[in-house]
Coordinates of C-alpha atoms and ligand atoms in Angstrom, one line a residue:
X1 CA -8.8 -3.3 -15.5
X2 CA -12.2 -5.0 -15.1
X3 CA -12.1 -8.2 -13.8
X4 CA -14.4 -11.1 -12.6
X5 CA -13.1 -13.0 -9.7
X6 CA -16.5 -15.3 -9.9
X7 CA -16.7 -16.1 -13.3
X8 CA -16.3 -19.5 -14.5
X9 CA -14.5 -18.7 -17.5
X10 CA -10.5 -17.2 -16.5
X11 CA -10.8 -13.4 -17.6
X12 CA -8.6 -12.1 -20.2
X13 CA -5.2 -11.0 -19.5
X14 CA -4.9 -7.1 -20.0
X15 CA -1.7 -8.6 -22.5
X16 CA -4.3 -10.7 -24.6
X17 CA -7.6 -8.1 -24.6
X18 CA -4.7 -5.5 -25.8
X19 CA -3.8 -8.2 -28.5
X20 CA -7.2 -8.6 -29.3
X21 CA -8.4 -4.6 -29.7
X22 CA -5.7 -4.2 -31.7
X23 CA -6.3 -7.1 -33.9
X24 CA -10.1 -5.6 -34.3
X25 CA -8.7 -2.5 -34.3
X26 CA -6.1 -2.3 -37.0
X27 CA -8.8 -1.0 -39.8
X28 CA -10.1 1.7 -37.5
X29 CA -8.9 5.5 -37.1
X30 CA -6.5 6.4 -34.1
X31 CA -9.4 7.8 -32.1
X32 CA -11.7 4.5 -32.5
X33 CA -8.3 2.6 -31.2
X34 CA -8.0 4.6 -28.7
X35 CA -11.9 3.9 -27.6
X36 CA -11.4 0.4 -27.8
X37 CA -8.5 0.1 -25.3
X38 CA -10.0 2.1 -22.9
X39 CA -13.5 -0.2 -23.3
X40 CA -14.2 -1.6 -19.9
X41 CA -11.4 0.1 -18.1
X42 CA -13.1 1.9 -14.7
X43 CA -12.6 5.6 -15.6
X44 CA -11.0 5.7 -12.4
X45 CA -8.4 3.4 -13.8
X46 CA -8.1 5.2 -16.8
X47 CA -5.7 8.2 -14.6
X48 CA -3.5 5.6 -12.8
X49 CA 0.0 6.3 -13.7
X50 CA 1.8 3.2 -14.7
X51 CA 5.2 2.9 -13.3
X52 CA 6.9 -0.2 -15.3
X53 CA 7.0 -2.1 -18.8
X54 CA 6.2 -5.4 -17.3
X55 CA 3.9 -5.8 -13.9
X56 CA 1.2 -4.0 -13.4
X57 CA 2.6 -1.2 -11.0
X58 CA 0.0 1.3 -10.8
X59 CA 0.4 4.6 -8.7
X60 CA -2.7 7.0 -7.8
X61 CA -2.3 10.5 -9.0
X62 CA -2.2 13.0 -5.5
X63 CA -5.1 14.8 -6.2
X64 CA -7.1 11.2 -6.0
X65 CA -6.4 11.0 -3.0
X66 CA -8.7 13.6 -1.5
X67 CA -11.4 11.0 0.6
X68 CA -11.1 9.0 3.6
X69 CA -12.1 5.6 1.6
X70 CA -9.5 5.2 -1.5
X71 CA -11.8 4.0 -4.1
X72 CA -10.9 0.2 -5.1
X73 CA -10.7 1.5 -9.3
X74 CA -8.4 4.4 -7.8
X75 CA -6.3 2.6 -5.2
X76 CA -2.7 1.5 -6.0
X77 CA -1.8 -1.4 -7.6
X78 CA 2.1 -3.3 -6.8
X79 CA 2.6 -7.0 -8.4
X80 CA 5.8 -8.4 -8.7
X81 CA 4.7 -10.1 -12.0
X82 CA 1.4 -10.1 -14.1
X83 CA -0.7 -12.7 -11.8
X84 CA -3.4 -15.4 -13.1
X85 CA -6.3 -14.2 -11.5
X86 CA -8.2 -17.6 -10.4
X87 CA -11.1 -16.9 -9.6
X88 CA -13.7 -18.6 -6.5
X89 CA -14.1 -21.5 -8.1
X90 CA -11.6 -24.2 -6.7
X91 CA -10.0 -21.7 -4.5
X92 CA -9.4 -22.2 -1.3
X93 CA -6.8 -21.2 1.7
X94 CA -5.1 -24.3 3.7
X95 CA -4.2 -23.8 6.6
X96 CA -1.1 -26.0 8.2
X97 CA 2.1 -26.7 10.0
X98 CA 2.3 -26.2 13.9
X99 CA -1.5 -26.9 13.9
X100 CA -3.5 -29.6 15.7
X101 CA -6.1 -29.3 12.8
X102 CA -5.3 -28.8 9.3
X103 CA -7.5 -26.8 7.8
X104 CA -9.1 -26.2 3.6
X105 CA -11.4 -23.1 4.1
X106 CA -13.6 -22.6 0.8
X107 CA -14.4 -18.8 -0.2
X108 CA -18.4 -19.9 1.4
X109 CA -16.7 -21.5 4.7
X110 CA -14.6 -18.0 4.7
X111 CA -18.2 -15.9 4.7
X112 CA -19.8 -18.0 7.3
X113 CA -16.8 -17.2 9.8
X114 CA -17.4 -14.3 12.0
X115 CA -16.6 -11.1 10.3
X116 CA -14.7 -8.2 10.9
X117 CA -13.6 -4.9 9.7
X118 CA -10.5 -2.8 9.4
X119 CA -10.3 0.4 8.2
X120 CA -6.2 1.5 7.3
X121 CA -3.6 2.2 5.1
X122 CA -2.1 -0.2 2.8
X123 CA 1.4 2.1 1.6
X124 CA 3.7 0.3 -1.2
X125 CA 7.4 0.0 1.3
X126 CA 9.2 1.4 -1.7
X127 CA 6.7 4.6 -2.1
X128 CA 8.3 7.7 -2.7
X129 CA 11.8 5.4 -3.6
X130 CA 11.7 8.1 -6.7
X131 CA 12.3 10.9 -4.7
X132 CA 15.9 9.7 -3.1
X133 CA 19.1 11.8 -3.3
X134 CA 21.3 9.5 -4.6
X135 CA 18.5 7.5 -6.5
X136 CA 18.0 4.3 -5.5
X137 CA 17.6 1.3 -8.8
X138 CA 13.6 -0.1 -8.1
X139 CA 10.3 1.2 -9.2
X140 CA 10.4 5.1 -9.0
X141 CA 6.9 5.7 -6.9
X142 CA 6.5 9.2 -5.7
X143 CA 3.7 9.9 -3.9
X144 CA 0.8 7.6 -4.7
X145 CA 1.8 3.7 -3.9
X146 CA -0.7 4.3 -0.8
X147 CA -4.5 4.6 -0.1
X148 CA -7.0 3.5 3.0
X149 CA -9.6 1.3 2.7
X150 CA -12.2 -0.2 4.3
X151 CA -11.1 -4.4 4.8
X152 CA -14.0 -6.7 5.1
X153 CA -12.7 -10.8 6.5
X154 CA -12.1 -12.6 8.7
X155 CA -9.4 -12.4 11.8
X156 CA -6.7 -14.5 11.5
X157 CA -6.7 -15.0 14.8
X158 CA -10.1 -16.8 14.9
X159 CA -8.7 -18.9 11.9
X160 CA -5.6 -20.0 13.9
X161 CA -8.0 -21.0 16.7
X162 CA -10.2 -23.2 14.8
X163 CA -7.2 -24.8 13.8
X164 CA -5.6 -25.1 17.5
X165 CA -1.9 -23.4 16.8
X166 CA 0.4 -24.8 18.8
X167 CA 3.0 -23.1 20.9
X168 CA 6.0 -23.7 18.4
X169 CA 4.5 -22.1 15.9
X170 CA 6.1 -18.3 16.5
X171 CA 6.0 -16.9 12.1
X172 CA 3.6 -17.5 9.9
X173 CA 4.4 -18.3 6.4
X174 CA 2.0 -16.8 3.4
X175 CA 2.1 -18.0 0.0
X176 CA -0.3 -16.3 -2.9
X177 CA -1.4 -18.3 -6.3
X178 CA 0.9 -16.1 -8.1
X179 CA 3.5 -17.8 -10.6
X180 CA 6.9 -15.9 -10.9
X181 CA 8.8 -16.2 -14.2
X182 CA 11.2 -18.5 -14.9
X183 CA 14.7 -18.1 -12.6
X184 CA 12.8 -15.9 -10.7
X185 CA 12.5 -16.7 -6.8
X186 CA 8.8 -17.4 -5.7
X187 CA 7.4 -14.3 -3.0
X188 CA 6.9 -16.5 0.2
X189 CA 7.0 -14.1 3.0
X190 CA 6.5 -15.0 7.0
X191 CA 5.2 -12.3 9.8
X192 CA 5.8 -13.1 13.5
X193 CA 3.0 -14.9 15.4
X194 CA 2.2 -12.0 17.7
X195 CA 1.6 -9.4 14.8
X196 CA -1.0 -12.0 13.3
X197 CA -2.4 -12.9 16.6
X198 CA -2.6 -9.2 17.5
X199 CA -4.6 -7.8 14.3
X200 CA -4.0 -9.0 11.1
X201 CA -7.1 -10.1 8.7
X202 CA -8.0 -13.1 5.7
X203 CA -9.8 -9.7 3.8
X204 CA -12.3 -11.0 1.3
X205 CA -14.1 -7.1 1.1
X206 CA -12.5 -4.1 0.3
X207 CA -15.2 -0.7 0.9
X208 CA -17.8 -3.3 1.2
X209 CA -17.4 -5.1 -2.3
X210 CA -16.0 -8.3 -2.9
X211 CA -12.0 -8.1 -3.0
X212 CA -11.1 -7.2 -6.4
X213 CA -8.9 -9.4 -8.5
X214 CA -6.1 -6.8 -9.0
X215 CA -5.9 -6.2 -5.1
X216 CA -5.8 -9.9 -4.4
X217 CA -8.8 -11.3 -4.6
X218 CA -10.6 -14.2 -3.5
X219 CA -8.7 -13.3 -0.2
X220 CA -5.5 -11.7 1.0
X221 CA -3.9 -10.3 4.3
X222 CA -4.1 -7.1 5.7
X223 CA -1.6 -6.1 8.4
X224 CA -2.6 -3.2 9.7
X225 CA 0.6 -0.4 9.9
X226 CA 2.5 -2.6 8.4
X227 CA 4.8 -2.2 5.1
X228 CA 2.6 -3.5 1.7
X229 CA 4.9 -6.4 1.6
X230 CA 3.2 -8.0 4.1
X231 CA -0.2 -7.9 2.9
X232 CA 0.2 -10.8 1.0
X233 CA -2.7 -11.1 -1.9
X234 CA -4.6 -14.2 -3.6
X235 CA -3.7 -15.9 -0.4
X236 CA -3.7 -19.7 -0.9
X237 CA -2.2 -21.4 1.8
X238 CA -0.9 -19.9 5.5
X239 CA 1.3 -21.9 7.6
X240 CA 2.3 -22.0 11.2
X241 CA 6.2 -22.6 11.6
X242 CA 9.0 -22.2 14.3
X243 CA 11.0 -20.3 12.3
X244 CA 10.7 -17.3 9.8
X245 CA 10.1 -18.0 5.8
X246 CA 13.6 -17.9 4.2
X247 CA 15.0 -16.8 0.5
X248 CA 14.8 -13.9 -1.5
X249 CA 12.0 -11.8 -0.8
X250 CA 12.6 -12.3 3.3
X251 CA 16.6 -12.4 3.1
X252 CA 17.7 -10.0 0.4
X253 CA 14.9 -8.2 -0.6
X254 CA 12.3 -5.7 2.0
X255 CA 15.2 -5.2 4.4
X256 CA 16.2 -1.7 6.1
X257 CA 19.4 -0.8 7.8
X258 CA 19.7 -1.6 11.7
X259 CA 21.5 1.9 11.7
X260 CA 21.5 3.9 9.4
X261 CA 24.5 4.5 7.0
X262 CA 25.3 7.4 4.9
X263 CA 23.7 8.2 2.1
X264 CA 24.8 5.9 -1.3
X265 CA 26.5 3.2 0.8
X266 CA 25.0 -0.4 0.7
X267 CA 25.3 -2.3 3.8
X268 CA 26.1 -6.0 4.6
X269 CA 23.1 -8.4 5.0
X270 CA 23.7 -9.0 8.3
X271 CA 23.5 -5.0 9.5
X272 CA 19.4 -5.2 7.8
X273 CA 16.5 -6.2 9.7
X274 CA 13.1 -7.1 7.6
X275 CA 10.8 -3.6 6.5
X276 CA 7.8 -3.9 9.6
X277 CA 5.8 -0.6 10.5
X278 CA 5.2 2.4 8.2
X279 CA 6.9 5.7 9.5
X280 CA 5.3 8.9 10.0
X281 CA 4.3 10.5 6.8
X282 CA 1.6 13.4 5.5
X283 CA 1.0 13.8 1.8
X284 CA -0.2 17.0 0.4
X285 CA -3.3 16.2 -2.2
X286 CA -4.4 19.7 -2.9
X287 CA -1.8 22.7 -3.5
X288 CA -4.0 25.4 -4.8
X289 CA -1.4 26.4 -7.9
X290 CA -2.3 30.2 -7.3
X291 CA -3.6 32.3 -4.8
X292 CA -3.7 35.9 -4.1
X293 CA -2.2 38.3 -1.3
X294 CA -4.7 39.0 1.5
X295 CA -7.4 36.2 0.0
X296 CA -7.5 32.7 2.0
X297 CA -6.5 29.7 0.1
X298 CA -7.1 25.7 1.9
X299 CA -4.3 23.3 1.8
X300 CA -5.1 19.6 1.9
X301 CA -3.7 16.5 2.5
X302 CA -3.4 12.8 4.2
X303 CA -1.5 11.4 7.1
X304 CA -0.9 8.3 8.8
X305 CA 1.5 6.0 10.7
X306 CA 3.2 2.6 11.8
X307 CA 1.7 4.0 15.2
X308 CA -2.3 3.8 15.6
X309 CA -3.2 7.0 15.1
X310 CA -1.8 10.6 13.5
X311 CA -1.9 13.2 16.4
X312 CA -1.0 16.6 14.9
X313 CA 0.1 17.9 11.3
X314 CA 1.9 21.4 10.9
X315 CA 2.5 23.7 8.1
X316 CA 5.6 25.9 8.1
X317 CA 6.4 28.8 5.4
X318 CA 10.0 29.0 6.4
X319 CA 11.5 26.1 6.3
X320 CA 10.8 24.1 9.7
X321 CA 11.6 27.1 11.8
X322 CA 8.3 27.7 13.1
X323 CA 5.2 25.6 12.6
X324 CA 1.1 26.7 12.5
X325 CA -1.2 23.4 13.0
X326 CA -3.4 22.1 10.0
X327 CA -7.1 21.4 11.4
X328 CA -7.6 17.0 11.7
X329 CA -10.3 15.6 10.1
X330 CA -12.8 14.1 13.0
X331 CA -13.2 10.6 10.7
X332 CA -10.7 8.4 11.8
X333 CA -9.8 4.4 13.0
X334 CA -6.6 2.9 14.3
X335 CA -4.2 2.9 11.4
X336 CA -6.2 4.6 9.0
X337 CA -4.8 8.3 7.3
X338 CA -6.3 11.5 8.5
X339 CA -7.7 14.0 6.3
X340 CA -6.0 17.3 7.3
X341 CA -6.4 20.8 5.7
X342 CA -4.9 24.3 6.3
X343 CA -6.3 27.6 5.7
X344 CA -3.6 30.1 4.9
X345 CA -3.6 33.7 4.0
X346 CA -0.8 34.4 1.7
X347 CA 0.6 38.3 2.7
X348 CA 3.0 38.8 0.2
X349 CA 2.9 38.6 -3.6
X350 CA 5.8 36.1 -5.2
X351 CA 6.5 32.2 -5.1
X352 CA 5.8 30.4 -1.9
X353 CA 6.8 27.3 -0.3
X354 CA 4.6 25.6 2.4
X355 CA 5.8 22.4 4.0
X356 CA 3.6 20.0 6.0
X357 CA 4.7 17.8 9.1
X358 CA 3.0 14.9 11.0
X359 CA 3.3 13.7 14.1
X360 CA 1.9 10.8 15.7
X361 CA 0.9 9.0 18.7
X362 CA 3.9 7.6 20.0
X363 CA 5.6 11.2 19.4
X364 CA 7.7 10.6 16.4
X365 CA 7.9 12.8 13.6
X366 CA 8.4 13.6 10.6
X367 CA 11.6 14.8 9.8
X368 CA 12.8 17.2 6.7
X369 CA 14.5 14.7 4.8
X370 CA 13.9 10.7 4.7
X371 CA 16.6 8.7 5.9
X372 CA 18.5 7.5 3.0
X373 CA 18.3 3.4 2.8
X374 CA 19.9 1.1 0.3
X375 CA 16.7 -0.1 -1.1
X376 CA 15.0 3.4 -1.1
X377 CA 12.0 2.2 1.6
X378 CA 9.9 4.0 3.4
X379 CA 10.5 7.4 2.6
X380 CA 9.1 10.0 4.2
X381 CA 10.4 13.5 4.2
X382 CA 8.6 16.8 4.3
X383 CA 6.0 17.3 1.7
X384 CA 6.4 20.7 -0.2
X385 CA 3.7 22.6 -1.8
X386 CA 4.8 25.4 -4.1
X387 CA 2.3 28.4 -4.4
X388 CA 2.2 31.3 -6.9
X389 CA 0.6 34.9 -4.8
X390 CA -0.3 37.2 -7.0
X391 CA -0.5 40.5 -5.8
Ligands
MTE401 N1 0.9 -12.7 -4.0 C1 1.4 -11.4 -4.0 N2 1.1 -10.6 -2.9 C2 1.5 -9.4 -2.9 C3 2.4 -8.9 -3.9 C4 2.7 -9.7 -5.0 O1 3.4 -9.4 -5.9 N3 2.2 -11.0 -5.0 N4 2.9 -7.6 -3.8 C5 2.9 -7.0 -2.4 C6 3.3 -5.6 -2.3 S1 5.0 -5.3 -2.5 C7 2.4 -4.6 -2.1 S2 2.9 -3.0 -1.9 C8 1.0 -5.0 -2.0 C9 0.2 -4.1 -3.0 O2 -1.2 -4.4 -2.9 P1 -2.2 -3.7 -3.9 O3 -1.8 -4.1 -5.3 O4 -3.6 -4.2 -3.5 O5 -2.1 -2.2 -3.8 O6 0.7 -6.3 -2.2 C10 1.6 -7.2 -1.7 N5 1.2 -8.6 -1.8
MO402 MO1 5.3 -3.0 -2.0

C-alpha cells in the first residue's frame, strides 16, 4: 500500500481506492482491472500473503526473507483493525502521569532530540500459531509475521528524563491513534519501567526512511526482543503509572501459561503471565527444492532470540540425533536475526529431510516441537526443509 504520512490531504483507505478502481474499472477487460489494483502498490507488497478478510494482516513469503535489513514494502504487517493513518500534521505524543513535567512532543521537537538506532527483530507473538497440533482459533501465520530492521528515534529513556519520571511510576501505559470498531475493547497495553528505561525507542525511521504509515508511522515503540505486541505503533500518548494498564488486550488477550499444560487444554487466567521475550527460533529461507548425490547444495536461513544475540545454529539429517553447525553470518547487533547458511553434500539419491536448530546466548534452545499454548504464541519448533537428491 502506498501511503503518505506528510501529506496534508488524509490518503485513501485501501477499502475506498479499491471502490474507486473498480468504479473506473468496470468497462475495462480483466487484465486492465487487474493493472489498476495493483497501481501504486510497491512490487514488494504486491507478494505479501494476506492472512484475514478484515485488518490488514500481512505475512512475508520465506524466501523474502533472505537479507539482514527486511525491506519496509516487504516487512510484515499485524493491525488489529484497519487504522486511520493521521499523518504529521497535528500529531503529536504526550507524555504524562507520574511525571514532574508533562510533556506534547511535535514530530519536529521528536527530530531535534538526540537520536539513536536499533537494529532487531520485530516477530508477530502469534507467528507460526498456524502450525499448532491441536490448532489454535486466531490468525494462522506460519513463518513470515517477523523481519529485522534498522529503527531510527529517540530513547525513551531520554524522553522520560526530560519529563522528570518520578519513582512511582513502575509501567508505562501506550496508547496508538487507532480506533477499534464498535464493542470492541480499545489496544492500551503497559510494559514495566525497567524494560523501557533499559532499551526501548519513540522510532520515527525504519532502514533510514521516515516510519511508514502501515508500520506505525509518525512514531511508534520498539522493544527490542520483545513480543510485537509491545511495539505499540502511531504512538500518541505514553504515560507513567504505578500500576500496569488493565482490560482486554493486557488481561485476556497476549498471555502464556506460567507452566505449561498439555496440549488442547485452556488454562485459568490466573495460571498466565503477559507474552515478554521472543524464544529461540531459526527459520529456513532457502531449501534448494532439488539437489543431486555427490554435488553441494547451500541451505539458508534466519535466527534470532528474546536473548541478545544467536550463538550457534545446527543442521541434522536424522532427526536431532546428531547435529553439524551452519556457518553465522559476521553482520550482526544485539537482538537482531543472524543470517546462517549450510553447505551440505547430499550422498544418497531419494527424499531428504534437514532440520535446523538455534541456540542462543543464554544457552537455551530450540527444541523439536513448540510448546503447545492456549493462544498458539510464540512458536518455535524445528524448521524442516524437504530436499529431492537425484541420483
Ligand atoms: N496501535 C497499534 N499498535 C500495534 C498494533 C495495533 O493493532 N495497533 N498491533 C501490534 C502487533 S500485535 C504487532 S505484531 C505489531 C506489528 O507491527 P508491524 O505491522 O509494523 O509489523 O504492531 C503492534 N502494535
Ligand atoms: Mo502481534
Amino acid at each position: 500500500m502506498k501511503t503518505s504520512g506528510k501529506g496534508s490531504a488524509p490518503p485513501l483507505s485501501l477499502d475506498r481506492r479499491r471502490f474507486l478502481a473498480l468504479a473506473g474499472a468496470a468497462a475495462l477487460a480483466p487484465g486492465a482491472l487487474l493493472a489498476r489494483f495493483s497501481e501504486g502498490v510497491p512490487v514488494g507488497r504486491r507478494r505479501m500473503i494476506q492472512r484475514n478478510g478484515y485488518a490488514v494482516d500481512a505475512e512475508t513469503p520465506l524466501d523474502a526473507l533472505t537479507t539482514y535489513l527486511t525491506p519496509n514494502d516487504l516487512f510484515f504487517v499485524r493491525n488489529h483493525w484497519n487504522p486511520q493513518y493521521t499523518g504529521h500534521r497535528g500529531w503529536a505524543l504526550t507524555v504524562d502521569g507520574e511525571v514532574e513535567r508533562p510533556l506534547r512532543l511535535s514530530a519536529s521537537d521528536l527530530r531535534r532530540m538526540p537520536r539513536t538506532e536499533v537494529t532487531c527483530v520485530l516477530q508477530c507473538a502469534g507467528n507460526g500459531r498456524g502450525l499448532f497440533e491441536p490448532p489454535v482459533p486466531g490468525i494462522q501465520w506460519k513463518y513470515g509475521a517477523v523481519g529485522n530492521a534498522r529503527w531510527g528515534g529517540v530513547r525513551v529513556k531520554d524522553i522520560l528524563d526530560r519529563a522528570g519520571l518520578k519513582a512511582e511510576a513502575r509501567h508505562l501505559h501506550s496508547f496508538g491513534t487507532d480506533k477499534p470498531p464498535v464493542h470492541v475493547p480499545p489496544f492500551h497495553r503497559s510494559i514495566e519501567i525497567e524494560k523501557v528505561l533499559a532499551d526501548a525507542i519513540v522510532a520515527d525511521e525504519m532502514n533510514g526512511e521516515p516510519l511508514p504509515a502501515p508500520h506505525g508511522g509518525p512514531a511508534r515503540l520498539v522493544v527490542p526482543g520483545w513480543a510485537g505486541v509491545h511495539w505499540m505503533k502511531w504512538l500518541d500518548r505514553l504515560s507513567a503509572q504505578p500500576e500496569a494498564q488493565k482490560g482486554f488486550y493486557m488481561e485476556t488477550a497476549y498471555r502464556y501459561p506460567k507452566e505449561l499444560g498439555a496440549p488442547g487444554v485452556v488454562l485459568p487466567a490466573s495460571e498466565m503471565r503477559g507474552v515478554t521475550e521472543l524464544f529461540v527460533k531459526s527459520s529456513v529461507t532457502e531449501p534448494p527444492a532439488r539437489a543431486r548425490a555427490g554435488s553441494p547444495v547451500v541451505l539458508r536461513g534466519f535466527a534470532f532470540s528474546g536473548a541478545p544475540d544467536v550463538v550457534k545454529v545446527e543442521i541434522s539429517e536424522d532427526e536431532g540425533q546428531t547435529w553439524r553447525p551452519a556457518e553465522l553470518d559476521p553482520q550482526h547487533d544485539p537482538w537482531a536475526w543472524r543470517l546462517w547458511s549450510f553447505r551440505w553434500v547430499p550422498s544418497v539419491p531419494g527424499p531428504h529431510t534437514l532440520w535446523a536448530r538455534a541456540t542462543d546466548s543464554r544457552g537455551a534452545v530450540q527444541p523439536k516441537d513448540a510448546p503447545w499454548n492456549p493462544s498458539g504464541y510464540l512458536h518455535n519448533g524445528w524448521h524442516a526443509a524437504s530436499i529431492e537428491v537425484e541420483s
